[in-house]
Amino acid sequence: MPFRGLLSLLLVFGVLIGTAIGMLAQADPTTITDDQVMDVARSLYCPVCPNEPLDTCQTEACYRWREDIRQQLAAGRTHDQIIADFVARYGERASAVPLDPTLNALSLVTPFVIAAIALALGAVVVLRWRRRQPLSVAVSSSPMPADASAYRARLEEDVRS
Amino acid sequence: MSDLDFLQEFRPDPAASGRRRLSAGTIVLLAGILSVVVVIGIAFVRSQQGRPESGMAPDFTLTTFDGQQIRLSDLRGQVVVLNFWASWCAPCREEAPALQSIWENYRDRGVLVLGVAYADDPDDSRAFNAEFGLTYPSGPDIGTVISKDQYHITGVPETFIIDRNGEIVTFIFSTITEPQIRAILDPLLVGEAST
């Protein structure tokens, strides 16, 4: 009997602790700071204005979406979960970055690749330009080869006639 | 020094004879130019995919807030007033009573008002419908597929009027008014009835 009583007490205690943890996990939306909301909003775009990030947009639609983010943060959702939820509801165009890992990696790497190619191209052009400069002087001052005399004589004769 | 000295510059160079090969730098440069042209081309093609203002209305299936499934192509034989809206949109509030009035007055004449909620929280959409007493079918555009991928709307409200054959008759970019919709529907219904 005392064992069953103890078991019941433990059960009640467990339920109470579980409820408390649940309540703590679902925080009050008012405790979520604007910075937390904006951190997520930066990864989303306004549904109406073209190319306007959600964190800077001042329309009613954006205000509501930011409140939605606040509610979801309060419910304990992570940044990625919230973005995924918005994309599921409003399409991939709501997200500021591609969700596909390959496209995401490409979008990060491509600018650096283009910059590297441009630098390499610039270096090649400069090197060639520097190499050609003395060469052109040498060419202009070089005497005509011996076998050109016959060619020149013939040309001069043609011009005179 | 002869006057013809300049000719040495034009002498054929045996080393340069034959077809010149492109250097690696030139190939990279050409590839870069080609990439830019392709990107501009894709952007141009996308910009041409504007909203359909005539011809067959793109087909879609909408699940309304009541759970009813409506397929546009199943509505052939009815005139459809397809309205894109959102609860956060102020002009949508202005036109909501007009749409409800059109629905009440024309539903028996074969006109269906169909609302597609764009980028809106479903709870907010339902509250909007309740606030204005809207009874015509309306539903959320999940993933904005209908509004953006098919009808290419640029904002809300936007309204398409589709005839009994499923063809877009009129596109209205801004807030609609009841007389404006009546002026479009009346001749359309008369014309349709006589055929």
mmCIF file of C-alpha atoms in Angstrom:
data_model
loop_
_atom_site.group_PDB
_atom_site.id
_atom_site.type_symbol
_atom_site.label_atom_id
_atom_site.label_comp_id
_atom_site.label_asym_id
_atom_site.label_seq_id
_atom_site.Cartn_x
_atom_site.Cartn_y
_atom_site.Cartn_z
ATOM 1 C CA MET A 1 0.000 0.000 0.000
ATOM 2 C CA PRO A 2 2.716 2.559 0.907
ATOM 3 C CA PHE A 3 4.487 1.541 -2.335
ATOM 4 C CA ARG A 4 1.368 2.245 -4.456
ATOM 5 C CA GLY A 5 0.930 5.583 -2.693
ATOM 6 C CA LEU A 6 4.497 6.507 -3.438
ATOM 7 C CA LEU A 7 4.015 5.489 -7.078
ATOM 8 C CA SER A 8 0.902 7.667 -7.377
ATOM 9 C CA LEU A 9 2.745 10.580 -5.805
ATOM 10 C CA LEU A 10 5.621 10.170 -8.261
ATOM 11 C CA LEU A 11 3.158 10.020 -11.167
ATOM 12 C CA VAL A 12 1.439 13.246 -10.111
ATOM 13 C CA PHE A 13 4.817 14.867 -9.571
ATOM 14 C CA GLY A 14 5.934 13.763 -13.064
ATOM 15 C CA VAL A 15 2.806 15.177 -14.681
ATOM 16 C CA LEU A 16 3.290 18.493 -12.896
ATOM 17 C CA ILE A 17 6.931 18.742 -13.978
ATOM 18 C CA GLY A 18 5.966 17.855 -17.575
ATOM 19 C CA THR A 19 3.303 20.567 -17.634
ATOM 20 C CA ALA A 20 5.733 23.124 -16.215
ATOM 21 C CA ILE A 21 8.344 22.263 -18.850
ATOM 22 C CA GLY A 22 5.709 22.560 -21.557
ATOM 23 C CA MET A 23 4.632 25.966 -20.312
ATOM 24 C CA LEU A 24 8.221 27.149 -20.125
ATOM 25 C CA ALA A 25 8.906 25.928 -23.675
ATOM 26 C CA GLN A 26 5.928 27.918 -24.977
ATOM 27 C CA ALA A 27 7.156 31.324 -23.946
ATOM 28 C CA ASP A 28 5.051 34.442 -23.819
ATOM 29 C CA PRO A 29 5.275 36.198 -27.239
ATOM 30 C CA THR A 30 5.977 39.471 -25.458
ATOM 31 C CA THR A 31 9.273 38.052 -24.165
ATOM 32 C CA ILE A 32 10.519 37.576 -27.746
ATOM 33 C CA THR A 33 12.674 40.585 -28.630
ATOM 34 C CA ASP A 34 12.497 42.511 -31.906
ATOM 35 C CA ASP A 35 16.089 41.473 -32.612
ATOM 36 C CA GLN A 36 15.083 37.807 -32.478
ATOM 37 C CA VAL A 37 12.180 38.465 -34.839
ATOM 38 C CA MET A 38 14.340 40.517 -37.236
ATOM 39 C CA ASP A 39 16.998 37.825 -37.260
ATOM 40 C CA VAL A 40 14.461 35.478 -38.844
ATOM 41 C CA ALA A 41 12.796 38.220 -40.919
ATOM 42 C CA ARG A 42 16.131 38.960 -42.614
ATOM 43 C CA SER A 43 15.855 35.542 -44.272
ATOM 44 C CA LEU A 44 12.451 36.291 -45.771
ATOM 45 C CA TYR A 45 11.060 38.644 -48.399
ATOM 46 C CA CYS A 46 7.925 40.786 -48.461
ATOM 47 C CA PRO A 47 5.108 39.039 -50.355
ATOM 48 C CA VAL A 48 4.065 42.241 -52.112
ATOM 49 C CA CYS A 49 6.982 44.638 -52.605
ATOM 50 C CA PRO A 50 9.597 43.510 -55.118
ATOM 51 C CA ASN A 51 12.969 42.628 -53.572
ATOM 52 C CA GLU A 52 12.105 44.091 -50.173
ATOM 53 C CA PRO A 53 13.467 42.100 -47.217
ATOM 54 C CA LEU A 54 10.898 41.397 -44.528
ATOM 55 C CA ASP A 55 12.920 43.066 -41.773
ATOM 56 C CA THR A 56 12.867 46.479 -43.491
ATOM 57 C CA CYS A 57 9.426 46.372 -45.117
ATOM 58 C CA GLN A 58 6.745 48.579 -43.578
ATOM 59 C CA THR A 59 3.596 47.187 -45.188
ATOM 60 C CA GLU A 60 0.720 45.633 -43.265
ATOM 61 C CA ALA A 61 1.519 42.263 -44.831
ATOM 62 C CA CYS A 62 5.101 42.378 -43.524
ATOM 63 C CA TYR A 63 3.970 43.529 -40.104
ATOM 64 C CA ARG A 64 1.675 40.485 -39.908
ATOM 65 C CA TRP A 65 4.384 38.127 -41.085
ATOM 66 C CA ARG A 66 6.746 39.481 -38.410
ATOM 67 C CA GLU A 67 4.053 38.924 -35.800
ATOM 68 C CA ASP A 68 3.691 35.382 -37.144
ATOM 69 C CA ILE A 69 7.443 34.916 -36.660
ATOM 70 C CA ARG A 70 7.157 36.212 -33.093
ATOM 71 C CA GLN A 71 4.370 33.729 -32.337
ATOM 72 C CA GLN A 72 6.352 30.863 -33.795
ATOM 73 C CA LEU A 73 9.499 31.822 -31.855
ATOM 74 C CA ALA A 74 7.397 31.935 -28.710
ATOM 75 C CA ALA A 75 6.134 28.452 -29.520
ATOM 76 C CA GLY A 76 9.760 27.286 -29.453
ATOM 77 C CA ARG A 77 10.346 26.926 -33.167
ATOM 78 C CA THR A 78 13.831 27.383 -34.551
ATOM 79 C CA HIS A 79 14.939 29.788 -37.281
ATOM 80 C CA ASP A 80 15.052 27.014 -39.902
ATOM 81 C CA GLN A 81 11.663 25.593 -38.874
ATOM 82 C CA ILE A 82 10.040 28.999 -39.253
ATOM 83 C CA ILE A 83 11.599 29.571 -42.677
ATOM 84 C CA ALA A 84 10.471 26.095 -43.773
ATOM 85 C CA ASP A 85 6.932 26.860 -42.574
ATOM 86 C CA PHE A 86 6.795 30.128 -44.522
ATOM 87 C CA VAL A 87 8.125 28.434 -47.646
ATOM 88 C CA ALA A 88 5.536 25.663 -47.314
ATOM 89 C CA ARG A 89 2.718 28.197 -47.017
ATOM 90 C CA TYR A 90 3.846 30.947 -49.344
ATOM 91 C CA GLY A 91 6.292 29.314 -51.732
ATOM 92 C CA GLU A 92 10.053 29.369 -52.097
ATOM 93 C CA ARG A 93 10.025 32.979 -53.269
ATOM 94 C CA ALA A 94 9.315 33.967 -49.652
ATOM 95 C CA SER A 95 12.815 32.854 -48.699
ATOM 96 C CA ALA A 96 15.813 35.130 -49.228
ATOM 97 C CA VAL A 97 18.180 32.237 -49.904
ATOM 98 C CA PRO A 98 17.658 29.064 -51.953
ATOM 99 C CA LEU A 99 16.635 26.163 -49.741
ATOM 100 C CA ASP A 100 18.124 23.571 -52.022
ATOM 101 C CA PRO A 101 21.582 22.782 -50.551
ATOM 102 C CA THR A 102 23.223 22.622 -54.002
ATOM 103 C CA LEU A 103 21.745 25.943 -55.117
ATOM 104 C CA ASN A 104 22.596 27.472 -51.757
ATOM 105 C CA ALA A 105 26.229 26.339 -52.057
ATOM 106 C CA LEU A 106 26.347 27.632 -55.644
ATOM 107 C CA SER A 107 24.979 31.019 -54.619
ATOM 108 C CA LEU A 108 27.716 31.305 -51.978
ATOM 109 C CA VAL A 109 30.593 30.072 -54.118
ATOM 110 C CA THR A 110 29.772 31.695 -57.490
ATOM 111 C CA PRO A 111 30.754 35.314 -56.590
ATOM 112 C CA PHE A 112 34.159 34.127 -55.321
ATOM 113 C CA VAL A 113 34.709 31.998 -58.421
ATOM 114 C CA ILE A 114 33.857 34.941 -60.688
ATOM 115 C CA ALA A 115 36.188 37.226 -58.696
ATOM 116 C CA ALA A 116 39.012 34.656 -58.909
ATOM 117 C CA ILE A 117 38.553 34.271 -62.679
ATOM 118 C CA ALA A 118 38.528 38.051 -63.138
ATOM 119 C CA LEU A 119 41.730 38.390 -61.094
ATOM 120 C CA ALA A 120 43.441 35.599 -63.016
ATOM 121 C CA LEU A 121 42.376 37.148 -66.308
ATOM 122 C CA GLY A 122 43.660 40.572 -65.214
ATOM 123 C CA ALA A 123 46.990 39.071 -64.143
ATOM 124 C CA VAL A 124 47.411 37.265 -67.489
ATOM 125 C CA VAL A 125 46.628 40.442 -69.439
ATOM 126 C CA VAL A 126 49.102 42.524 -67.405
ATOM 127 C CA LEU A 127 51.839 39.893 -67.717
ATOM 128 C CA ARG A 128 51.387 39.648 -71.487
ATOM 129 C CA TRP A 129 51.350 43.388 -71.879
ATOM 130 C CA ARG A 130 54.608 43.711 -69.946
ATOM 131 C CA ARG A 131 56.200 40.909 -71.963
ATOM 132 C CA ARG A 132 55.202 42.430 -75.299
ATOM 133 C CA GLN A 133 56.493 45.961 -74.653
ATOM 134 C CA PRO A 134 60.293 45.322 -75.118
ATOM 135 C CA LEU A 135 59.521 42.899 -77.943
ATOM 136 C CA SER A 136 57.805 45.576 -80.008
ATOM 137 C CA VAL A 137 60.830 47.897 -79.641
ATOM 138 C CA ALA A 138 63.134 45.099 -80.726
ATOM 139 C CA VAL A 139 61.025 44.396 -83.769
ATOM 140 C CA SER A 140 60.947 48.018 -84.892
ATOM 141 C CA SER A 141 64.721 48.396 -84.639
ATOM 142 C CA SER A 142 65.637 45.055 -86.104
ATOM 143 C CA PRO A 143 67.249 45.092 -89.541
ATOM 144 C CA MET A 144 65.504 43.466 -92.437
ATOM 145 C CA PRO A 145 66.502 39.893 -93.028
ATOM 146 C CA ALA A 146 68.886 39.237 -95.926
ATOM 147 C CA ASP A 147 66.421 37.295 -98.007
ATOM 148 C CA ALA A 148 64.157 40.365 -98.082
ATOM 149 C CA SER A 149 66.436 42.342 -100.417
ATOM 150 C CA ALA A 150 65.170 40.583 -103.523
ATOM 151 C CA TYR A 151 61.613 41.086 -102.379
ATOM 152 C CA ARG A 152 62.243 44.788 -101.778
ATOM 153 C CA ALA A 153 63.996 45.276 -105.118
ATOM 154 C CA ARG A 154 61.089 43.745 -106.915
ATOM 155 C CA LEU A 155 58.592 45.908 -105.083
ATOM 156 C CA GLU A 156 60.529 49.102 -105.779
ATOM 157 C CA GLU A 157 60.689 48.140 -109.441
ATOM 158 C CA ASP A 158 56.955 47.562 -109.529
ATOM 159 C CA VAL A 159 56.256 50.902 -107.900
ATOM 160 C CA ARG A 160 58.471 52.778 -110.368
ATOM 161 C CA SER A 161 56.936 51.146 -113.435
ATOM 162 C CA MET B 1 66.482 54.056 -96.194
ATOM 163 C CA SER B 2 63.835 53.413 -98.756
ATOM 164 C CA ASP B 3 60.278 54.753 -98.865
ATOM 165 C CA LEU B 4 59.157 51.196 -98.872
ATOM 166 C CA ASP B 5 60.591 50.374 -95.458
ATOM 167 C CA PHE B 6 57.140 50.390 -94.009
ATOM 168 C CA LEU B 7 56.359 47.349 -96.108
ATOM 169 C CA GLN B 8 58.411 45.147 -93.847
ATOM 170 C CA GLU B 9 55.642 45.475 -91.279
ATOM 171 C CA PHE B 10 53.243 43.861 -93.734
ATOM 172 C CA ARG B 11 55.450 41.017 -94.734
ATOM 173 C CA PRO B 12 53.731 37.720 -94.270
ATOM 174 C CA ASP B 13 55.026 36.049 -91.099
ATOM 175 C CA PRO B 14 55.426 32.340 -91.707
ATOM 176 C CA ALA B 15 55.028 31.657 -87.943
ATOM 177 C CA ALA B 16 51.679 33.403 -87.928
ATOM 178 C CA SER B 17 50.439 31.627 -90.973
ATOM 179 C CA GLY B 18 47.506 29.265 -90.591
ATOM 180 C CA ARG B 19 44.588 29.736 -88.247
ATOM 181 C CA ARG B 20 45.321 31.451 -84.956
ATOM 182 C CA ARG B 21 44.368 29.578 -81.834
ATOM 183 C CA LEU B 22 42.339 31.246 -79.128
ATOM 184 C CA SER B 23 44.223 31.815 -75.905
ATOM 185 C CA ALA B 24 42.882 30.553 -72.563
ATOM 186 C CA GLY B 25 42.142 34.134 -71.511
ATOM 187 C CA THR B 26 40.069 34.769 -74.634
ATOM 188 C CA ILE B 27 38.132 31.539 -74.103
ATOM 189 C CA VAL B 28 37.383 32.503 -70.487
ATOM 190 C CA LEU B 29 36.347 35.989 -71.607
ATOM 191 C CA LEU B 30 34.046 34.580 -74.302
ATOM 192 C CA ALA B 31 32.565 32.126 -71.788
ATOM 193 C CA GLY B 32 31.935 35.017 -69.419
ATOM 194 C CA ILE B 33 30.202 37.073 -72.120
ATOM 195 C CA LEU B 34 28.152 34.015 -73.106
ATOM 196 C CA SER B 35 27.090 33.478 -69.471
ATOM 197 C CA VAL B 36 25.974 37.112 -69.168
ATOM 198 C CA VAL B 37 23.988 36.809 -72.406
ATOM 199 C CA VAL B 38 22.328 33.598 -71.166
ATOM 200 C CA VAL B 39 21.406 35.182 -67.804
ATOM 201 C CA ILE B 40 19.962 38.274 -69.540
ATOM 202 C CA GLY B 41 18.067 35.976 -71.932
ATOM 203 C CA ILE B 42 16.539 33.965 -69.092
ATOM 204 C CA ALA B 43 15.537 37.188 -67.316
ATOM 205 C CA PHE B 44 13.960 38.472 -70.531
ATOM 206 C CA VAL B 45 11.999 35.244 -71.114
ATOM 207 C CA ARG B 46 10.768 35.344 -67.516
ATOM 208 C CA SER B 47 9.682 38.957 -67.848
ATOM 209 C CA GLN B 48 7.633 37.977 -70.895
ATOM 210 C CA GLN B 49 5.706 35.414 -68.831
ATOM 211 C CA GLY B 50 3.302 38.036 -67.637
ATOM 212 C CA ARG B 51 -0.175 37.600 -66.302
ATOM 213 C CA PRO B 52 -2.690 36.068 -68.700
ATOM 214 C CA GLU B 53 -5.139 38.778 -69.736
ATOM 215 C CA SER B 54 -6.800 36.822 -72.524
ATOM 216 C CA GLY B 55 -7.095 33.263 -73.784
ATOM 217 C CA MET B 56 -7.712 30.173 -71.697
ATOM 218 C CA ALA B 57 -7.545 30.752 -67.959
ATOM 219 C CA PRO B 58 -4.852 28.581 -66.348
ATOM 220 C CA ASP B 59 -6.462 25.627 -64.610
ATOM 221 C CA PHE B 60 -6.054 25.017 -60.888
ATOM 222 C CA THR B 61 -7.655 23.263 -57.966
ATOM 223 C CA LEU B 62 -8.441 25.300 -54.871
ATOM 224 C CA THR B 63 -9.317 23.867 -51.472
ATOM 225 C CA THR B 64 -11.630 26.374 -49.846
ATOM 226 C CA PHE B 65 -11.640 27.322 -46.191
ATOM 227 C CA ASP B 66 -14.666 25.007 -45.846
ATOM 228 C CA GLY B 67 -12.659 22.084 -47.221
ATOM 229 C CA GLN B 68 -14.445 22.052 -50.573
ATOM 230 C CA GLN B 69 -12.295 21.287 -53.627
ATOM 231 C CA ILE B 70 -12.963 23.491 -56.652
ATOM 232 C CA ARG B 71 -11.332 22.876 -60.003
ATOM 233 C CA LEU B 72 -11.569 25.787 -62.413
ATOM 234 C CA SER B 73 -11.980 23.579 -65.496
ATOM 235 C CA ASP B 74 -15.000 21.946 -63.827
ATOM 236 C CA LEU B 75 -16.723 25.327 -63.822
ATOM 237 C CA ARG B 76 -17.170 25.483 -67.599
ATOM 238 C CA GLY B 77 -20.657 26.743 -68.318
ATOM 239 C CA GLN B 78 -20.411 29.315 -65.538
ATOM 240 C CA VAL B 79 -18.924 32.776 -65.575
ATOM 241 C CA VAL B 80 -16.233 33.020 -62.907
ATOM 242 C CA VAL B 81 -15.205 36.182 -61.098
ATOM 243 C CA LEU B 82 -11.768 35.140 -59.862
ATOM 244 C CA ASN B 83 -10.608 37.514 -57.165
ATOM 245 C CA PHE B 84 -7.147 37.496 -55.567
ATOM 246 C CA TRP B 85 -7.226 39.067 -52.140
ATOM 247 C CA ALA B 86 -5.682 39.161 -48.665
ATOM 248 C CA SER B 87 -6.900 40.196 -45.244
ATOM 249 C CA TRP B 88 -3.972 42.603 -44.838
ATOM 250 C CA CYS B 89 -4.899 44.435 -48.038
ATOM 251 C CA ALA B 90 -6.828 47.663 -47.469
ATOM 252 C CA PRO B 91 -8.371 47.895 -50.991
ATOM 253 C CA CYS B 92 -9.629 44.308 -50.512
ATOM 254 C CA ARG B 93 -11.692 45.556 -47.606
ATOM 255 C CA GLU B 94 -13.218 48.206 -49.857
ATOM 256 C CA GLU B 95 -14.261 45.757 -52.561
ATOM 257 C CA ALA B 96 -15.399 42.851 -50.358
ATOM 258 C CA PRO B 97 -19.036 44.078 -50.024
ATOM 259 C CA ALA B 98 -19.244 44.553 -53.817
ATOM 260 C CA LEU B 99 -18.059 40.993 -54.439
ATOM 261 C CA GLN B 100 -20.575 39.616 -51.949
ATOM 262 C CA SER B 101 -23.357 41.625 -53.611
ATOM 263 C CA ILE B 102 -22.353 40.314 -57.042
ATOM 264 C CA TRP B 103 -22.378 36.777 -55.657
ATOM 265 C CA GLU B 104 -25.858 37.207 -54.160
ATOM 266 C CA ASN B 105 -27.336 38.809 -57.261
ATOM 267 C CA TYR B 106 -25.722 36.753 -59.979
ATOM 268 C CA ARG B 107 -25.256 33.252 -58.585
ATOM 269 C CA ASP B 108 -28.637 32.190 -59.982
ATOM 270 C CA ARG B 109 -27.613 33.455 -63.403
ATOM 271 C CA GLY B 110 -24.583 31.181 -63.585
ATOM 272 C CA VAL B 111 -21.931 33.395 -62.057
ATOM 273 C CA LEU B 112 -19.476 32.119 -59.459
ATOM 274 C CA VAL B 113 -17.358 34.460 -57.382
ATOM 275 C CA LEU B 114 -14.192 32.629 -56.347
ATOM 276 C CA GLY B 115 -11.714 34.117 -53.875
ATOM 277 C CA VAL B 116 -8.051 33.139 -53.745
ATOM 278 C CA ALA B 117 -6.286 34.367 -50.615
ATOM 279 C CA TYR B 118 -2.741 35.418 -51.406
ATOM 280 C CA ALA B 119 0.073 35.202 -48.819
ATOM 281 C CA ASP B 120 -2.375 35.375 -45.967
ATOM 282 C CA ASP B 121 -2.648 33.547 -42.678
ATOM 283 C CA PRO B 122 -5.708 31.247 -42.928
ATOM 284 C CA ASP B 123 -7.004 32.400 -39.540
ATOM 285 C CA ASP B 124 -6.806 36.033 -40.661
ATOM 286 C CA SER B 125 -8.546 35.103 -43.928
ATOM 287 C CA ARG B 126 -11.406 33.389 -42.083
ATOM 288 C CA ALA B 127 -11.755 36.377 -39.758
ATOM 289 C CA PHE B 128 -11.933 38.660 -42.809
ATOM 290 C CA ASN B 129 -14.662 36.512 -44.389
ATOM 291 C CA ALA B 130 -16.630 36.539 -41.123
ATOM 292 C CA GLU B 131 -16.205 40.297 -40.699
ATOM 293 C CA PHE B 132 -17.664 41.042 -44.138
ATOM 294 C CA GLY B 133 -20.116 38.133 -44.154
ATOM 295 C CA LEU B 134 -18.605 36.701 -47.332
ATOM 296 C CA THR B 135 -20.338 33.498 -48.386
ATOM 297 C CA TYR B 136 -18.818 32.877 -51.795
ATOM 298 C CA PRO B 137 -16.186 30.130 -51.973
ATOM 299 C CA SER B 138 -12.700 31.217 -51.092
ATOM 300 C CA GLY B 139 -9.510 29.451 -50.147
ATOM 301 C CA PRO B 140 -5.807 29.876 -49.427
ATOM 302 C CA ASP B 141 -3.277 29.709 -52.234
ATOM 303 C CA ILE B 142 -0.835 27.252 -50.673
ATOM 304 C CA GLY B 143 2.679 28.024 -51.861
ATOM 305 C CA THR B 144 1.312 30.970 -53.928
ATOM 306 C CA VAL B 145 1.284 28.616 -56.914
ATOM 307 C CA ILE B 146 -1.998 29.894 -58.398
ATOM 308 C CA SER B 147 -1.333 33.580 -57.850
ATOM 309 C CA LYS B 148 2.342 33.731 -58.768
ATOM 310 C CA ASP B 149 3.175 30.760 -60.990
ATOM 311 C CA GLN B 150 -0.067 30.656 -62.971
ATOM 312 C CA TYR B 151 -1.697 34.083 -62.881
ATOM 313 C CA HIS B 152 1.488 36.102 -62.207
ATOM 314 C CA ILE B 153 -0.279 38.638 -60.041
ATOM 315 C CA THR B 154 1.794 41.555 -58.841
ATOM 316 C CA GLY B 155 -0.321 42.430 -55.823
ATOM 317 C CA VAL B 156 -3.812 42.344 -54.394
ATOM 318 C CA PRO B 157 -6.588 42.914 -55.183
ATOM 319 C CA GLU B 158 -6.543 41.657 -58.767
ATOM 320 C CA THR B 159 -9.593 40.203 -60.518
ATOM 321 C CA PHE B 160 -10.034 38.067 -63.610
ATOM 322 C CA ILE B 161 -13.405 37.517 -65.251
ATOM 323 C CA ILE B 162 -13.604 34.176 -67.011
ATOM 324 C CA ASP B 163 -16.402 33.332 -69.436
ATOM 325 C CA ARG B 164 -18.375 30.092 -69.762
ATOM 326 C CA ASN B 165 -15.776 28.634 -72.100
ATOM 327 C CA GLY B 166 -12.991 29.151 -69.587
ATOM 328 C CA GLU B 167 -11.464 32.123 -71.392
ATOM 329 C CA ILE B 168 -10.328 35.274 -69.655
ATOM 330 C CA VAL B 169 -12.563 38.139 -70.740
ATOM 331 C CA THR B 170 -11.387 40.947 -68.500
ATOM 332 C CA PHE B 171 -8.558 41.598 -66.093
ATOM 333 C CA ILE B 172 -8.985 44.281 -63.435
ATOM 334 C CA PHE B 173 -5.790 45.468 -61.809
ATOM 335 C CA SER B 174 -7.261 47.552 -58.998
ATOM 336 C CA THR B 175 -10.202 47.653 -56.619
ATOM 337 C CA ILE B 176 -13.432 46.623 -58.280
ATOM 338 C CA THR B 177 -16.812 48.284 -57.854
ATOM 339 C CA GLU B 178 -20.225 46.675 -58.210
ATOM 340 C CA PRO B 179 -21.335 48.794 -61.217
ATOM 341 C CA GLN B 180 -18.042 48.007 -62.936
ATOM 342 C CA ILE B 181 -18.531 44.229 -62.554
ATOM 343 C CA ARG B 182 -22.194 44.458 -63.536
ATOM 344 C CA ALA B 183 -21.212 46.341 -66.684
ATOM 345 C CA ILE B 184 -18.940 43.453 -67.627
ATOM 346 C CA LEU B 185 -21.207 40.587 -66.557
ATOM 347 C CA ASP B 186 -24.531 41.784 -68.015
ATOM 348 C CA PRO B 187 -23.547 41.884 -71.682
ATOM 349 C CA LEU B 188 -21.526 38.738 -71.201
ATOM 350 C CA LEU B 189 -24.509 36.840 -69.816
ATOM 351 C CA VAL B 190 -26.852 38.172 -72.521
ATOM 352 C CA GLY B 191 -24.391 37.237 -75.216
ATOM 353 C CA GLU B 192 -23.819 33.821 -73.728
ATOM 354 C CA ALA B 193 -27.570 33.177 -73.387
ATOM 355 C CA SER B 194 -28.298 33.985 -77.026
ATOM 356 C CA THR B 195 -25.655 31.591 -78.343
#
